[in-house]
Coordinates of C-alpha atoms in Angstrom, one line a residue:
M625 CA 134.8 59.9 -87.8
P626 CA 137.2 59.0 -90.4
P627 CA 136.2 57.3 -93.8
D628 CA 138.2 54.2 -93.2
R629 CA 136.2 53.9 -89.9
V630 CA 132.8 51.7 -89.2
K631 CA 129.8 53.3 -90.4
L632 CA 126.8 51.6 -88.8
A633 CA 123.4 51.8 -90.8
T634 CA 122.0 52.7 -87.1
S635 CA 123.1 55.0 -84.9
R636 CA 126.3 54.4 -82.5
M637 CA 124.7 56.5 -79.8
Q638 CA 121.8 54.3 -79.0
P639 CA 122.4 51.4 -76.4
W640 CA 123.5 48.3 -76.8
N641 CA 120.4 47.0 -75.9
A642 CA 118.5 48.7 -78.2
R643 CA 120.6 48.9 -81.3
H644 CA 120.4 45.3 -81.2
D645 CA 116.6 44.8 -80.8
D646 CA 116.1 44.6 -84.5
S647 CA 118.9 42.6 -85.3
A648 CA 117.4 41.3 -88.9
K649 CA 117.2 44.9 -90.2
M650 CA 120.6 46.3 -88.8
S651 CA 123.4 46.6 -91.6
Y652 CA 127.1 47.5 -91.9
D653 CA 127.2 50.2 -94.3
I654 CA 131.2 51.1 -94.7
I655 CA 133.4 52.9 -96.8
G656 CA 136.7 51.9 -96.2
R657 CA 140.1 52.6 -97.6
R658 CA 139.7 50.8 -100.8
G659 CA 136.3 51.0 -101.7
Y660 CA 132.6 50.4 -100.6
W661 CA 131.7 47.5 -98.4
E662 CA 128.3 46.4 -97.2
A663 CA 126.9 43.1 -95.1
T664 CA 123.9 42.8 -92.8
L665 CA 123.8 40.9 -89.2
E666 CA 122.2 38.3 -91.0
D667 CA 125.2 37.4 -93.0
A668 CA 127.3 37.5 -89.6
Q669 CA 124.6 35.2 -88.0
A670 CA 125.4 32.6 -90.8
A671 CA 128.8 32.8 -90.5
N672 CA 128.3 31.8 -86.9
A673 CA 126.4 29.0 -88.0
H674 CA 128.5 28.0 -90.4
E675 CA 131.7 28.0 -88.3
H676 CA 129.9 25.7 -85.7
S677 CA 128.8 23.5 -88.6
L678 CA 132.2 23.0 -90.1
G679 CA 133.9 19.4 -88.5
I680 CA 137.7 19.2 -88.3
L681 CA 138.4 17.5 -91.8
A682 CA 135.5 20.0 -93.7
A683 CA 137.6 23.0 -91.9
L684 CA 141.3 21.5 -92.9
K685 CA 139.6 20.9 -96.5
A686 CA 138.0 24.4 -96.8
Y687 CA 141.1 26.5 -95.2
P688 CA 144.4 25.2 -96.3
L689 CA 146.2 28.2 -96.4
A690 CA 145.3 29.1 -93.5
V691 CA 146.3 26.3 -91.1
A692 CA 149.9 26.2 -93.5
W693 CA 150.6 29.7 -92.4
S694 CA 149.5 29.1 -89.0
L695 CA 152.0 26.3 -88.9
V696 CA 154.7 28.3 -90.5
I697 CA 154.2 31.0 -87.9
S698 CA 154.1 28.8 -85.1
M699 CA 157.5 27.1 -86.5
S700 CA 159.1 30.2 -85.1
I701 CA 158.7 28.6 -81.3
I702 CA 160.8 26.0 -82.1
M703 CA 163.9 28.2 -81.7
E704 CA 162.9 29.1 -78.3
G705 CA 162.1 25.4 -77.3
Y706 CA 165.7 24.5 -79.0
D707 CA 167.6 27.4 -76.8
T708 CA 165.9 26.5 -73.4
A709 CA 167.0 22.5 -74.2
L710 CA 170.2 23.9 -75.0
I711 CA 170.7 26.4 -71.9
G712 CA 168.9 24.3 -69.3
S713 CA 171.7 21.0 -70.4
L714 CA 174.6 22.8 -71.1
Y715 CA 175.2 23.3 -67.3
A716 CA 176.0 19.5 -67.3
Y717 CA 178.0 19.5 -70.6
P718 CA 181.1 18.8 -70.2
G719 CA 183.0 21.3 -72.9
Y720 CA 180.8 24.0 -71.6
A721 CA 181.5 23.4 -67.9
R722 CA 185.3 23.6 -68.7
R723 CA 185.0 26.6 -70.3
F724 CA 182.4 28.7 -67.9
G725 CA 182.9 26.8 -64.7
S726 CA 185.7 25.9 -62.2
L727 CA 186.6 22.7 -60.8
D728 CA 184.8 20.8 -57.7
S729 CA 187.1 19.4 -55.4
L730 CA 184.4 17.0 -54.1
T731 CA 183.0 15.7 -57.0
E732 CA 186.2 16.2 -59.1
K733 CA 183.8 18.3 -62.0
Y734 CA 183.5 21.0 -63.4
Q735 CA 180.3 23.1 -62.3
I736 CA 179.1 26.2 -63.2
P737 CA 178.4 28.3 -60.0
A738 CA 174.7 28.7 -59.0
K739 CA 174.3 32.3 -59.1
W740 CA 175.8 32.3 -63.2
Q741 CA 173.2 29.0 -64.0
S742 CA 170.5 31.3 -62.4
A743 CA 171.6 34.5 -64.2
M744 CA 171.4 32.2 -67.8
G745 CA 168.5 30.4 -66.9
S746 CA 166.3 33.7 -66.0
G747 CA 168.2 36.0 -68.5
P748 CA 165.9 35.1 -71.4
Q749 CA 162.5 35.2 -69.6
A750 CA 163.7 38.7 -69.0
G751 CA 164.4 39.6 -72.2
A752 CA 161.5 37.8 -73.2
I753 CA 159.1 39.9 -70.9
I754 CA 160.5 42.8 -73.0
G755 CA 160.0 41.1 -76.4
A756 CA 156.6 40.3 -75.3
L757 CA 155.2 43.9 -74.3
L758 CA 157.0 45.4 -77.1
N759 CA 154.9 42.6 -79.4
G760 CA 151.7 44.1 -77.6
Y761 CA 152.5 47.6 -79.1
L762 CA 153.6 46.7 -82.5
V763 CA 150.5 44.1 -83.1
Q764 CA 148.5 47.2 -82.4
R765 CA 150.0 49.7 -84.3
L766 CA 151.9 48.0 -87.2
G767 CA 150.4 44.4 -87.1
Y768 CA 151.3 40.6 -87.0
R769 CA 153.3 40.6 -90.3
S770 CA 155.8 43.4 -89.6
A771 CA 155.9 42.2 -85.7
F772 CA 157.3 39.0 -87.0
A773 CA 159.9 40.5 -89.1
L774 CA 161.3 42.5 -86.5
G775 CA 161.5 39.4 -84.1
V776 CA 163.4 37.6 -87.0
G777 CA 165.7 40.3 -87.5
L778 CA 166.4 40.7 -83.6
M779 CA 167.0 36.9 -83.2
A780 CA 169.7 36.8 -86.6
V781 CA 171.5 39.7 -84.6
F782 CA 171.1 38.9 -80.9
A783 CA 172.4 34.8 -81.6
F784 CA 176.2 36.4 -82.4
V785 CA 176.7 37.7 -78.9
S786 CA 176.1 33.9 -77.7
F787 CA 178.0 32.4 -80.2
F788 CA 181.4 34.3 -79.8
G789 CA 181.1 34.9 -76.3
M790 CA 184.0 33.5 -74.5
T791 CA 183.1 34.8 -70.8
V792 CA 180.0 33.4 -68.7
E793 CA 179.2 37.5 -68.3
L794 CA 179.1 37.5 -72.4
Q795 CA 177.1 34.3 -72.1
A796 CA 174.5 35.6 -69.5
V797 CA 173.9 39.0 -72.0
G798 CA 173.7 37.0 -75.2
Q799 CA 170.7 35.0 -73.5
V800 CA 169.0 38.2 -72.1
L801 CA 169.0 39.4 -75.9
C802 CA 168.0 36.1 -77.6
G803 CA 165.1 36.2 -75.4
V804 CA 163.1 39.3 -76.7
P805 CA 162.8 37.9 -80.2
W806 CA 161.6 34.8 -78.5
G807 CA 159.0 37.0 -76.8
I808 CA 157.5 38.1 -79.8
F809 CA 157.4 35.0 -81.3
A810 CA 155.8 33.3 -78.2
T811 CA 153.0 35.7 -78.5
I812 CA 152.4 35.9 -82.0
G813 CA 152.2 32.4 -82.5
P814 CA 149.0 31.9 -80.7
A815 CA 147.4 34.8 -81.5
Y816 CA 147.9 35.0 -85.0
A817 CA 146.8 31.1 -85.0
S818 CA 143.5 31.8 -83.4
E819 CA 142.7 34.9 -85.7
V820 CA 143.1 33.4 -89.1
C821 CA 141.9 29.8 -88.5
P822 CA 138.0 28.7 -88.3
L823 CA 136.9 27.7 -84.9
P824 CA 137.4 24.2 -85.1
L825 CA 140.7 24.3 -85.7
R826 CA 141.7 26.8 -83.1
A827 CA 142.3 24.8 -80.6
Y828 CA 144.5 22.3 -82.6
L829 CA 146.7 25.1 -84.0
T830 CA 147.1 27.0 -81.1
A831 CA 148.2 23.7 -79.2
Y832 CA 150.5 22.9 -82.2
T833 CA 152.6 26.0 -80.5
N834 CA 153.6 23.7 -77.7
M835 CA 154.6 20.8 -80.5
C836 CA 156.9 23.7 -82.0
F837 CA 158.4 24.0 -78.6
A838 CA 158.8 20.1 -78.2
T839 CA 160.5 19.7 -81.6
G840 CA 162.6 22.1 -80.5
Q841 CA 163.6 21.0 -77.3
L842 CA 164.1 17.6 -79.5
I843 CA 166.5 18.9 -81.7
G844 CA 168.0 20.7 -78.9
A845 CA 168.9 17.3 -77.1
G846 CA 170.0 15.4 -80.4
V847 CA 172.5 18.4 -81.3
L848 CA 173.9 17.9 -77.7
Q849 CA 174.0 14.5 -77.6
S850 CA 175.6 14.6 -81.3
F851 CA 178.8 16.7 -79.7
I852 CA 179.1 15.1 -76.1
N853 CA 182.2 13.1 -76.9
R854 CA 183.8 16.7 -78.3
R855 CA 185.9 18.6 -75.2
D856 CA 186.5 21.7 -77.3
D857 CA 184.6 24.9 -77.8
W858 CA 182.7 23.9 -80.6
S859 CA 181.1 21.7 -79.1
W860 CA 178.8 24.2 -77.6
R861 CA 179.6 27.0 -80.4
I862 CA 178.2 24.7 -83.1
P863 CA 174.9 24.3 -81.2
F864 CA 174.4 27.8 -81.0
A865 CA 175.0 28.4 -84.7
I866 CA 172.6 26.1 -85.8
Q867 CA 170.2 28.9 -84.3
W868 CA 170.5 30.4 -88.0
I869 CA 169.5 27.8 -89.9
W870 CA 165.8 28.6 -89.6
I871 CA 166.3 32.2 -90.3
P872 CA 166.2 32.7 -94.0
F873 CA 163.2 30.2 -94.1
L874 CA 161.9 32.9 -91.4
F875 CA 162.7 35.8 -93.8
I876 CA 161.0 34.3 -96.5
A877 CA 158.0 33.7 -94.5
C878 CA 158.2 37.3 -93.5
I879 CA 157.7 38.4 -97.1
F880 CA 154.6 36.5 -98.1
M881 CA 153.0 35.9 -94.8
P882 CA 149.1 37.2 -94.7
E883 CA 148.1 40.0 -92.2
S884 CA 145.5 38.8 -89.7
P885 CA 142.1 39.6 -90.8
W886 CA 140.9 40.8 -87.5
Y887 CA 143.7 43.4 -87.2
L888 CA 142.4 44.9 -90.6
V889 CA 139.0 45.0 -89.2
R890 CA 140.0 46.8 -85.9
Q891 CA 142.0 49.2 -88.1
G892 CA 138.7 49.7 -90.5
R893 CA 140.2 48.1 -93.6
F894 CA 137.0 45.6 -94.3
V895 CA 137.8 45.5 -98.2
E896 CA 141.2 44.0 -97.6
A897 CA 139.9 41.8 -94.6
E898 CA 137.5 40.1 -97.2
Q899 CA 140.9 40.3 -99.6
I900 CA 142.5 38.1 -97.3
V901 CA 139.8 36.0 -95.9
R902 CA 139.2 34.9 -99.3
S903 CA 142.8 33.8 -100.0
L904 CA 142.9 31.5 -96.9
M905 CA 139.9 29.7 -98.6
I906 CA 139.2 27.0 -101.4
E907 CA 137.3 28.2 -104.3
S908 CA 134.1 26.9 -103.1
E909 CA 134.5 28.4 -99.6
R910 CA 134.7 31.9 -100.5
V911 CA 131.2 32.7 -100.9
Q912 CA 131.1 32.5 -97.1
A913 CA 134.2 35.4 -97.0
R914 CA 132.1 38.4 -96.1
P915 CA 129.9 37.2 -93.8
L916 CA 132.7 35.9 -92.1
V917 CA 134.1 39.7 -92.4
A918 CA 130.7 40.3 -91.4
L919 CA 130.8 38.2 -88.1
M920 CA 134.3 40.0 -87.4
V921 CA 132.9 43.3 -87.5
H922 CA 129.7 42.6 -85.4
T923 CA 132.5 40.9 -82.5
N924 CA 134.2 43.9 -83.0
D925 CA 131.3 46.3 -82.3
L926 CA 129.9 43.9 -79.6
E927 CA 133.0 44.3 -77.7
R928 CA 133.1 48.2 -78.0
D929 CA 130.3 48.4 -76.9
I930 CA 131.4 46.4 -73.5
T931 CA 135.1 48.3 -73.0
E932 CA 136.3 51.1 -75.4
G933 CA 139.8 50.3 -74.9
T934 CA 142.5 48.4 -76.1
S935 CA 145.8 49.3 -73.8
Y936 CA 147.3 47.2 -71.5
L937 CA 145.3 48.7 -68.9
D938 CA 142.0 48.2 -70.3
C939 CA 142.6 44.3 -69.9
Y940 CA 142.4 44.5 -66.0
K941 CA 139.0 46.6 -66.5
S942 CA 135.3 45.3 -66.2
T943 CA 134.8 41.8 -67.5
D944 CA 138.2 41.6 -68.9
L945 CA 140.1 41.2 -65.5
R946 CA 138.3 37.8 -65.2
R947 CA 139.7 36.6 -68.7
T948 CA 143.4 37.9 -67.9
E949 CA 143.4 36.1 -65.2
I950 CA 142.6 32.9 -66.7
A951 CA 144.8 33.3 -69.2
C952 CA 147.8 34.5 -67.0
I953 CA 147.1 31.5 -64.2
S954 CA 146.5 28.7 -67.1
F955 CA 150.0 30.0 -68.6
V956 CA 151.9 30.1 -65.3
G957 CA 150.5 27.0 -64.7
Q958 CA 153.1 25.9 -67.4
V959 CA 155.8 26.6 -64.7
T960 CA 154.1 26.0 -61.3
C961 CA 153.3 22.2 -62.3
G962 CA 157.1 21.6 -62.1
A963 CA 158.6 22.3 -65.5
P964 CA 162.1 23.8 -64.3
F965 CA 162.5 20.8 -62.1
A966 CA 161.8 18.2 -65.1
Y967 CA 162.9 20.6 -68.2
S968 CA 165.9 20.5 -66.2
A969 CA 166.3 16.7 -66.4
T970 CA 169.7 16.2 -68.0
Y971 CA 171.4 18.0 -64.9
F972 CA 169.0 16.0 -62.3
F973 CA 170.0 12.8 -63.8
Q974 CA 173.8 13.7 -63.5
Q975 CA 173.2 14.6 -59.6
A976 CA 171.0 11.6 -59.1
G977 CA 174.2 9.4 -60.1
L978 CA 173.8 8.5 -63.7
S979 CA 176.6 9.2 -66.1
S980 CA 177.1 12.4 -68.8
K981 CA 176.2 9.7 -71.7
D982 CA 173.3 8.0 -70.0
S983 CA 171.7 11.2 -68.8
Y984 CA 171.8 12.8 -72.7
K985 CA 170.5 9.7 -73.9
L986 CA 167.7 9.5 -71.3
N987 CA 167.0 13.4 -71.6
L988 CA 166.9 12.6 -75.5
G989 CA 164.2 10.2 -75.3
G990 CA 162.5 12.2 -72.6
T991 CA 162.3 14.8 -75.5
G992 CA 161.1 12.2 -78.2
I993 CA 158.1 11.2 -75.7
A994 CA 157.2 14.6 -75.1
L995 CA 156.6 15.4 -79.2
C996 CA 154.6 12.4 -79.1
G997 CA 152.4 13.3 -76.6
T998 CA 152.0 17.0 -77.9
V999 CA 150.3 14.9 -81.1
G1000 CA 148.3 12.7 -78.7
S1001 CA 147.1 15.7 -77.2
W1002 CA 144.9 16.6 -80.3
F1003 CA 143.1 13.5 -79.7
L1004 CA 142.4 14.0 -76.1
M1005 CA 141.6 17.6 -77.1
K1006 CA 138.7 16.2 -79.3
Q1007 CA 137.1 14.0 -77.1
L1008 CA 137.9 15.9 -74.3
D1009 CA 136.9 19.6 -72.4
R1010 CA 140.0 21.9 -72.1
R1011 CA 138.6 22.1 -68.3
T1012 CA 139.1 18.3 -67.8
L1013 CA 142.3 18.1 -69.1
Y1014 CA 144.1 20.6 -67.6
I1015 CA 143.0 19.8 -63.9
T1016 CA 143.4 16.2 -64.8
G1017 CA 147.2 16.8 -66.0
M1018 CA 148.0 19.0 -63.4
S1019 CA 146.7 16.7 -60.8
L1020 CA 148.6 13.6 -62.2
M1021 CA 152.0 15.6 -62.4
S1022 CA 151.5 16.8 -58.7
L1023 CA 151.2 13.0 -58.0
W1024 CA 154.6 12.3 -59.8
L1025 CA 156.5 15.1 -58.2
L1026 CA 155.5 13.8 -54.9
I1027 CA 156.8 10.5 -55.4
I1028 CA 160.0 11.4 -56.7
G1029 CA 160.5 13.5 -53.5
C1030 CA 159.7 10.5 -51.5
L1031 CA 161.5 8.2 -53.3
A1032 CA 164.8 10.8 -52.6
I1033 CA 164.0 9.9 -48.7
D1034 CA 165.5 6.6 -49.4
K1035 CA 168.9 7.1 -50.6
K1036 CA 170.2 3.4 -50.0
H1037 CA 169.0 1.5 -53.0
P1038 CA 170.3 1.3 -56.1
N1039 CA 167.7 1.5 -58.5
I1040 CA 165.6 4.4 -56.7
K1041 CA 168.0 7.2 -59.3
W1042 CA 166.5 5.0 -62.0
V1043 CA 163.1 5.4 -61.0
Q1044 CA 162.8 8.9 -60.4
S1045 CA 164.6 9.2 -63.9
C1046 CA 161.4 7.4 -65.1
L1047 CA 159.4 9.3 -63.5
C1048 CA 160.4 12.4 -65.0
I1049 CA 159.8 11.1 -68.6
I1050 CA 156.4 10.1 -67.0
W1051 CA 155.9 13.8 -65.9
L1052 CA 156.9 14.9 -69.6
L1053 CA 154.5 12.5 -71.1
T1054 CA 151.8 13.6 -68.5
F1055 CA 152.1 17.5 -69.3
S1056 CA 152.7 17.0 -73.4
L1057 CA 149.4 15.4 -73.2
T1058 CA 147.9 18.3 -71.4
I1059 CA 149.1 21.2 -69.5
G1060 CA 151.4 21.9 -71.9
P1061 CA 148.9 22.3 -75.6
V1062 CA 146.0 23.2 -73.5
G1063 CA 148.3 26.1 -72.0
W1064 CA 148.9 27.7 -75.1
T1065 CA 145.2 27.0 -76.1
I1066 CA 143.3 28.4 -73.2
P1067 CA 144.5 32.1 -73.1
A1068 CA 143.8 32.7 -76.9
E1069 CA 140.3 31.4 -76.7
V1070 CA 139.4 33.3 -73.6
S1071 CA 140.8 36.7 -74.4
S1072 CA 138.8 39.1 -76.0
T1073 CA 139.5 39.7 -79.7
R1074 CA 139.9 43.5 -79.4
L1075 CA 142.8 42.7 -76.6
R1076 CA 143.7 39.5 -77.6
S1077 CA 147.1 40.1 -78.4
K1078 CA 147.7 42.2 -75.3
T1079 CA 146.1 39.2 -73.0
V1080 CA 148.2 36.9 -75.0
V1081 CA 151.2 39.2 -74.2
L1082 CA 149.9 39.4 -70.6
A1083 CA 149.7 36.0 -70.3
R1084 CA 152.9 34.8 -71.4
S1085 CA 154.6 38.0 -69.6
S1086 CA 153.5 36.1 -66.4
Y1087 CA 154.8 32.9 -67.7
Y1088 CA 157.9 34.6 -67.7
L1089 CA 157.7 36.3 -64.7
A1090 CA 157.2 32.8 -62.6
Q1091 CA 159.7 31.2 -65.1
I1092 CA 162.4 34.0 -63.6
A1093 CA 161.5 33.5 -60.3
A1094 CA 161.9 29.2 -60.7
N1095 CA 165.2 29.6 -62.6
V1096 CA 166.7 31.6 -60.0
I1097 CA 165.5 28.8 -57.3
Q1098 CA 165.9 25.7 -59.6
P1099 CA 169.9 25.7 -59.4
Y1100 CA 170.1 26.2 -55.8
M1101 CA 168.2 23.3 -55.0
M1102 CA 169.7 21.0 -57.2
N1103 CA 173.5 21.8 -57.5
P1104 CA 175.7 20.0 -54.8
L1105 CA 177.5 23.0 -53.9
A1106 CA 174.3 25.0 -52.8
W1107 CA 171.3 23.4 -51.2
N1108 CA 171.7 19.9 -52.8
W1109 CA 168.2 18.5 -52.5
K1110 CA 168.1 16.4 -55.5
G1111 CA 165.3 14.5 -55.7
K1112 CA 163.7 16.1 -52.6
T1113 CA 163.2 19.1 -55.0
G1114 CA 160.0 17.3 -56.3
F1115 CA 158.2 18.3 -52.5
F1116 CA 158.7 22.2 -53.7
W1117 CA 156.9 21.8 -56.9
F1118 CA 154.3 19.1 -55.6
T1119 CA 152.8 22.0 -53.6
F1120 CA 152.7 24.7 -56.6
A1121 CA 151.1 22.0 -58.9
S1122 CA 148.8 20.8 -56.3
L1123 CA 147.9 24.6 -55.9
T1124 CA 147.6 25.3 -59.4
A1125 CA 145.1 22.4 -59.8
L1126 CA 143.0 24.0 -57.0
W1127 CA 142.8 26.9 -59.0
A1128 CA 141.8 25.6 -61.7
F1129 CA 139.0 23.4 -60.2
F1130 CA 137.0 26.7 -58.8
R1131 CA 138.3 29.4 -61.8
L1132 CA 138.7 27.7 -65.1
P1133 CA 135.6 28.0 -67.5
E1134 CA 134.8 25.4 -70.2
T1135 CA 135.8 27.3 -73.7
K1136 CA 135.6 24.4 -75.9
G1137 CA 133.5 25.0 -79.0
R1138 CA 132.6 28.9 -78.2
N1139 CA 133.0 31.3 -80.7
N1140 CA 134.6 35.0 -79.8
D1141 CA 130.9 36.6 -79.7
E1142 CA 129.2 34.0 -77.5
L1143 CA 132.3 34.2 -75.1
D1144 CA 132.3 37.7 -75.0
V1145 CA 128.2 37.5 -74.0
M1146 CA 129.2 34.6 -71.7
F1147 CA 131.6 36.7 -69.8
H1148 CA 129.7 39.8 -69.8
A1149 CA 127.0 37.8 -68.1
K1150 CA 129.3 37.1 -65.2
L1151 CA 128.5 33.0 -65.5
K1152 CA 129.9 31.1 -62.6
T1153 CA 132.9 28.8 -63.8
R1154 CA 131.2 25.7 -63.8
K1155 CA 128.1 26.7 -65.8
F1156 CA 129.9 27.8 -68.8
K1157 CA 129.3 24.5 -70.5
K1158 CA 125.5 24.3 -69.5
Y1159 CA 124.7 27.5 -71.4
T1160 CA 124.0 28.5 -74.8
T1161 CA 123.7 31.9 -76.4
N1162 CA 122.4 33.8 -79.1
V1163 CA 124.4 36.8 -79.4
Y1164 CA 122.1 38.5 -82.3
G1165 CA 118.7 38.6 -80.3
N1166 CA 117.7 40.9 -77.3
Y1167 CA 120.1 41.2 -74.6
G1168 CA 117.8 39.3 -72.3
D1169 CA 117.6 36.6 -74.7
R1170 CA 121.2 36.1 -75.3
I1171 CA 122.1 33.5 -72.8
R1172 CA 119.9 31.1 -71.3
E1173 CA 120.8 27.7 -69.5
V1174 CA 119.9 24.0 -71.5

């Protein structure tokens, strides 16, 4: 075994149970790339207890730089939210529709054909799948810092295609290319936040990625509203150019961002991992740096006993298959809840009979409410369980979609379009309070640390695949030149949202307040879904004593 790998004081050839029977005497005796490093299993146990004892305010005070860097890296997702709002709303944008669409003789308005709406709507997700899978490989081999730097570089280059593309074909190509760095950013954000922040803050800082997504959408809606009266090509080229504003700040972040200590532990670089952890703490908290790294080593060792591999295929083996299922479907729920319908609200508002100006104003207000809802979700996550939030949110959104569909049956009353539009706004608020942030939190929490980046990649890729299918179908449902379902589209998404709520009731376990090694043991014990909340674990004792009901 190379000198930069783990060397335990007790033999790794012993069975998992036997090696932990005398846990108080077991120690980690390691020669890393930058010197000698030693810690006991008692240190790991003390770090676990310390993380559980920290409150939210205490954790914020103790780990200010960890919080700051998590916020900075997740801010890259603003770009994905911005472009998502941009593309979804540009279909109804007068200047964009005139350049890339054709005149509809029935409505006497310019319409982009449904097939090109599908191509531009699905293209970013296709590119994002490539970016996400690439990120899983890069993070394992090179770390988060190098993967993030590559994403920023690709974003700076690929934005030129959308800005200079003057044909609908080039616009579709530009969106595919821009999707590649989006996939990198979307999978780095929650995984990085989960690995640099202490237990009490992980849920909030992984959920913060949804706030960044909503912030991008709010900025996009505001930019589009600002240029709604322009009729030239700059009405849509300037919004595309605004993407470059983020690039210099993200390049600076690439230079100074600390590497994930979990990545360094997996590489056997324990001295460096401790240095990173110390740099993220305040002075008085740094006595906990070595125990925390010992906890990371112990968790990594525990997971290695359960599964040796770290490939994508290993995500589908043994107990990791269940964890991958939960991560993927909880993320896919952000699509099946009806997001393709509600997040193309501007186009829906216009098809319902509202003017372009009223549609964009209503959309701007909706994205503002969604941003406020994400902030409100932090308070809900403190009081309620992940499982409760997910099931409640999905059920409520199913109800709003059902009502929107029912209202579409009666087309005579002039105020129905306003009621439907308001229900879309209520849907956005419900999403931002529940499924939006929790959908980002669950994949990062439920995955094992050795497979975390790959599990998040698979979860986000599943989301993108579902989004591609939805983006192909959604324009046909709404476009007056195609199926022209209008509000009846709510019935379609009500079905999928209800099925997802049913899945969550039977398959989604509670992960709130659980540390990485605790979840490892609980999944390895194959606990039933609804029993996760009722069990406590002792991951430092004999295997038979590690889990019991309270």
